[in-house]
Amino acid sequence: MINLRIVRRDRGERLLAECQSLVVPARGELIQLDTLDGKGEPSGPSTVWKVVAVTVHVPSLRSMAPASGSPLCVKTVEVHVTPDSGLFPDMMQEAEVILSESRM
């Protein structure tokens, strides 16, 4: 498991979410941030964000091995996102491309 940090990039950097994860989203993918209650049930609105950059924090060769004796590993991945409102022009453009290709 890695520590996944979701950071809003369009207005300075603001941490939106942080959790443990087995998966890492790729640039261009969409992620949905959900608001959950203590039971894990939805308790508020969800928002959709577009991944614009992924930073994997990798220990360099100069890093020291952990005192526990475990091997060095990636522990944190930062995912930079823009809000869903920025998606509409991209989605419209993609739809136009698909339509133009289907007309050929």
PDB file of C-alpha atoms in Angstrom:
ATOM      1  CA  MET A   1       0.000   0.000   0.000  1.00  0.00           C
ATOM      2  CA  ILE A   2       1.084   3.517  -0.741  1.00  0.00           C
ATOM      3  CA  ASN A   3      -0.001   6.873   0.600  1.00  0.00           C
ATOM      4  CA  LEU A   4      -2.037   8.516  -2.185  1.00  0.00           C
ATOM      5  CA  ARG A   5      -2.287  12.316  -1.975  1.00  0.00           C
ATOM      6  CA  ILE A   6      -4.753  14.163  -4.227  1.00  0.00           C
ATOM      7  CA  VAL A   7      -3.650  17.780  -4.742  1.00  0.00           C
ATOM      8  CA  ARG A   8      -5.623  20.489  -6.555  1.00  0.00           C
ATOM      9  CA  ARG A   9      -3.287  22.211  -8.975  1.00  0.00           C
ATOM     10  CA  ASP A  10      -5.233  25.015 -10.699  1.00  0.00           C
ATOM     11  CA  ARG A  11      -5.305  27.536  -7.792  1.00  0.00           C
ATOM     12  CA  GLY A  12      -2.044  26.952  -6.036  1.00  0.00           C
ATOM     13  CA  GLU A  13      -1.690  23.602  -4.378  1.00  0.00           C
ATOM     14  CA  ARG A  14      -4.391  22.425  -1.996  1.00  0.00           C
ATOM     15  CA  LEU A  15      -4.660  18.948  -0.515  1.00  0.00           C
ATOM     16  CA  LEU A  16      -8.092  17.472  -1.325  1.00  0.00           C
ATOM     17  CA  ALA A  17      -7.689  13.901  -0.087  1.00  0.00           C
ATOM     18  CA  GLU A  18      -5.156  11.502   1.349  1.00  0.00           C
ATOM     19  CA  CYS A  19      -5.541   7.761   1.853  1.00  0.00           C
ATOM     20  CA  GLN A  20      -3.834   4.391   1.525  1.00  0.00           C
ATOM     21  CA  SER A  21      -4.170   2.835  -1.932  1.00  0.00           C
ATOM     22  CA  LEU A  22      -3.157  -0.176  -3.974  1.00  0.00           C
ATOM     23  CA  VAL A  23      -3.711   1.667  -7.267  1.00  0.00           C
ATOM     24  CA  VAL A  24      -2.205   4.784  -8.841  1.00  0.00           C
ATOM     25  CA  PRO A  25      -4.227   6.750 -11.388  1.00  0.00           C
ATOM     26  CA  ALA A  26      -2.568   7.769 -14.650  1.00  0.00           C
ATOM     27  CA  ARG A  27      -2.477  11.185 -16.273  1.00  0.00           C
ATOM     28  CA  GLY A  28      -5.690  11.872 -18.181  1.00  0.00           C
ATOM     29  CA  GLU A  29      -7.855   9.592 -16.047  1.00  0.00           C
ATOM     30  CA  LEU A  30     -10.760  10.843 -13.973  1.00  0.00           C
ATOM     31  CA  ILE A  31     -11.038  10.284 -10.258  1.00  0.00           C
ATOM     32  CA  GLN A  32     -14.115  10.704  -8.098  1.00  0.00           C
ATOM     33  CA  LEU A  33     -13.742  12.074  -4.582  1.00  0.00           C
ATOM     34  CA  ASP A  34     -16.534  10.877  -2.324  1.00  0.00           C
ATOM     35  CA  THR A  35     -17.602  12.273   1.054  1.00  0.00           C
ATOM     36  CA  LEU A  36     -18.182   9.370   3.456  1.00  0.00           C
ATOM     37  CA  ASP A  37     -19.464   9.088   7.019  1.00  0.00           C
ATOM     38  CA  GLY A  38     -17.905   7.012   9.799  1.00  0.00           C
ATOM     39  CA  LYS A  39     -19.600   3.866   8.457  1.00  0.00           C
ATOM     40  CA  GLY A  40     -18.155   4.376   4.962  1.00  0.00           C
ATOM     41  CA  GLU A  41     -21.537   5.391   3.548  1.00  0.00           C
ATOM     42  CA  PRO A  42     -21.910   8.407   1.218  1.00  0.00           C
ATOM     43  CA  SER A  43     -22.783  11.495   3.265  1.00  0.00           C
ATOM     44  CA  GLY A  44     -22.268  14.357   0.867  1.00  0.00           C
ATOM     45  CA  PRO A  45     -21.624  15.272  -2.715  1.00  0.00           C
ATOM     46  CA  SER A  46     -19.013  13.567  -4.862  1.00  0.00           C
ATOM     47  CA  THR A  47     -16.790  15.491  -7.243  1.00  0.00           C
ATOM     48  CA  VAL A  48     -14.981  14.411 -10.407  1.00  0.00           C
ATOM     49  CA  TRP A  49     -11.418  15.543 -11.090  1.00  0.00           C
ATOM     50  CA  LYS A  50      -9.072  15.086 -14.051  1.00  0.00           C
ATOM     51  CA  VAL A  51      -5.562  13.809 -13.320  1.00  0.00           C
ATOM     52  CA  VAL A  52      -3.019  16.185 -14.895  1.00  0.00           C
ATOM     53  CA  ALA A  53       0.199  14.889 -13.298  1.00  0.00           C
ATOM     54  CA  VAL A  54       1.413  12.038 -11.108  1.00  0.00           C
ATOM     55  CA  THR A  55       4.513  12.346  -8.923  1.00  0.00           C
ATOM     56  CA  VAL A  56       5.962   9.130  -7.543  1.00  0.00           C
ATOM     57  CA  HIS A  57       8.296   9.779  -4.603  1.00  0.00           C
ATOM     58  CA  VAL A  58      11.060   7.192  -5.111  1.00  0.00           C
ATOM     59  CA  PRO A  59      13.945   6.770  -2.639  1.00  0.00           C
ATOM     60  CA  SER A  60      17.244   7.559  -4.349  1.00  0.00           C
ATOM     61  CA  LEU A  61      20.345   5.368  -4.265  1.00  0.00           C
ATOM     62  CA  ARG A  62      21.704   7.656  -1.525  1.00  0.00           C
ATOM     63  CA  SER A  63      18.806   6.767   0.776  1.00  0.00           C
ATOM     64  CA  MET A  64      19.472   4.726   3.879  1.00  0.00           C
ATOM     65  CA  ALA A  65      17.634   1.469   4.459  1.00  0.00           C
ATOM     66  CA  PRO A  66      14.908   1.666   7.110  1.00  0.00           C
ATOM     67  CA  ALA A  67      15.940   0.691  10.639  1.00  0.00           C
ATOM     68  CA  SER A  68      13.392  -2.139  10.507  1.00  0.00           C
ATOM     69  CA  GLY A  69      15.473  -3.834   7.809  1.00  0.00           C
ATOM     70  CA  SER A  70      12.688  -3.656   5.238  1.00  0.00           C
ATOM     71  CA  PRO A  71      13.684  -2.661   1.704  1.00  0.00           C
ATOM     72  CA  LEU A  72      13.351   0.858   0.390  1.00  0.00           C
ATOM     73  CA  CYS A  73      10.061   1.376  -1.400  1.00  0.00           C
ATOM     74  CA  VAL A  74       7.694   3.979  -2.780  1.00  0.00           C
ATOM     75  CA  LYS A  75       5.515   5.210   0.056  1.00  0.00           C
ATOM     76  CA  THR A  76       3.890   8.342  -1.374  1.00  0.00           C
ATOM     77  CA  VAL A  77       2.359   9.216  -4.732  1.00  0.00           C
ATOM     78  CA  GLU A  78       1.020  12.730  -5.354  1.00  0.00           C
ATOM     79  CA  VAL A  79      -1.765  13.043  -7.905  1.00  0.00           C
ATOM     80  CA  HIS A  80      -2.326  16.565  -9.242  1.00  0.00           C
ATOM     81  CA  VAL A  81      -5.852  17.276 -10.476  1.00  0.00           C
ATOM     82  CA  THR A  82      -7.998  20.012 -11.996  1.00  0.00           C
ATOM     83  CA  PRO A  83     -11.706  20.393 -11.241  1.00  0.00           C
ATOM     84  CA  ASP A  84     -14.442  18.852 -13.320  1.00  0.00           C
ATOM     85  CA  SER A  85     -15.532  22.258 -14.648  1.00  0.00           C
ATOM     86  CA  GLY A  86     -12.355  22.276 -16.724  1.00  0.00           C
ATOM     87  CA  LEU A  87     -13.413  19.007 -18.332  1.00  0.00           C
ATOM     88  CA  PHE A  88     -16.327  20.320 -20.356  1.00  0.00           C
ATOM     89  CA  PRO A  89     -14.256  21.930 -23.155  1.00  0.00           C
ATOM     90  CA  ASP A  90     -12.125  18.770 -23.407  1.00  0.00           C
ATOM     91  CA  MET A  91     -15.194  16.534 -23.456  1.00  0.00           C
ATOM     92  CA  MET A  92     -16.858  18.683 -26.106  1.00  0.00           C
ATOM     93  CA  GLN A  93     -13.715  18.621 -28.255  1.00  0.00           C
ATOM     94  CA  GLU A  94     -13.419  14.836 -27.895  1.00  0.00           C
ATOM     95  CA  ALA A  95     -17.092  14.440 -28.823  1.00  0.00           C
ATOM     96  CA  GLU A  96     -16.562  16.586 -31.929  1.00  0.00           C
ATOM     97  CA  VAL A  97     -13.593  14.440 -32.978  1.00  0.00           C
ATOM     98  CA  ILE A  98     -15.627  11.251 -32.535  1.00  0.00           C
ATOM     99  CA  LEU A  99     -18.508  12.719 -34.540  1.00  0.00           C
ATOM    100  CA  SER A 100     -16.247  13.898 -37.330  1.00  0.00           C
ATOM    101  CA  GLU A 101     -14.593  10.461 -37.516  1.00  0.00           C
ATOM    102  CA  SER A 102     -17.964   8.726 -37.672  1.00  0.00           C
ATOM    103  CA  ARG A 103     -18.990  10.898 -40.628  1.00  0.00           C
ATOM    104  CA  MET A 104     -16.061   9.676 -42.714  1.00  0.00           C
TER     105      MET A 104
END
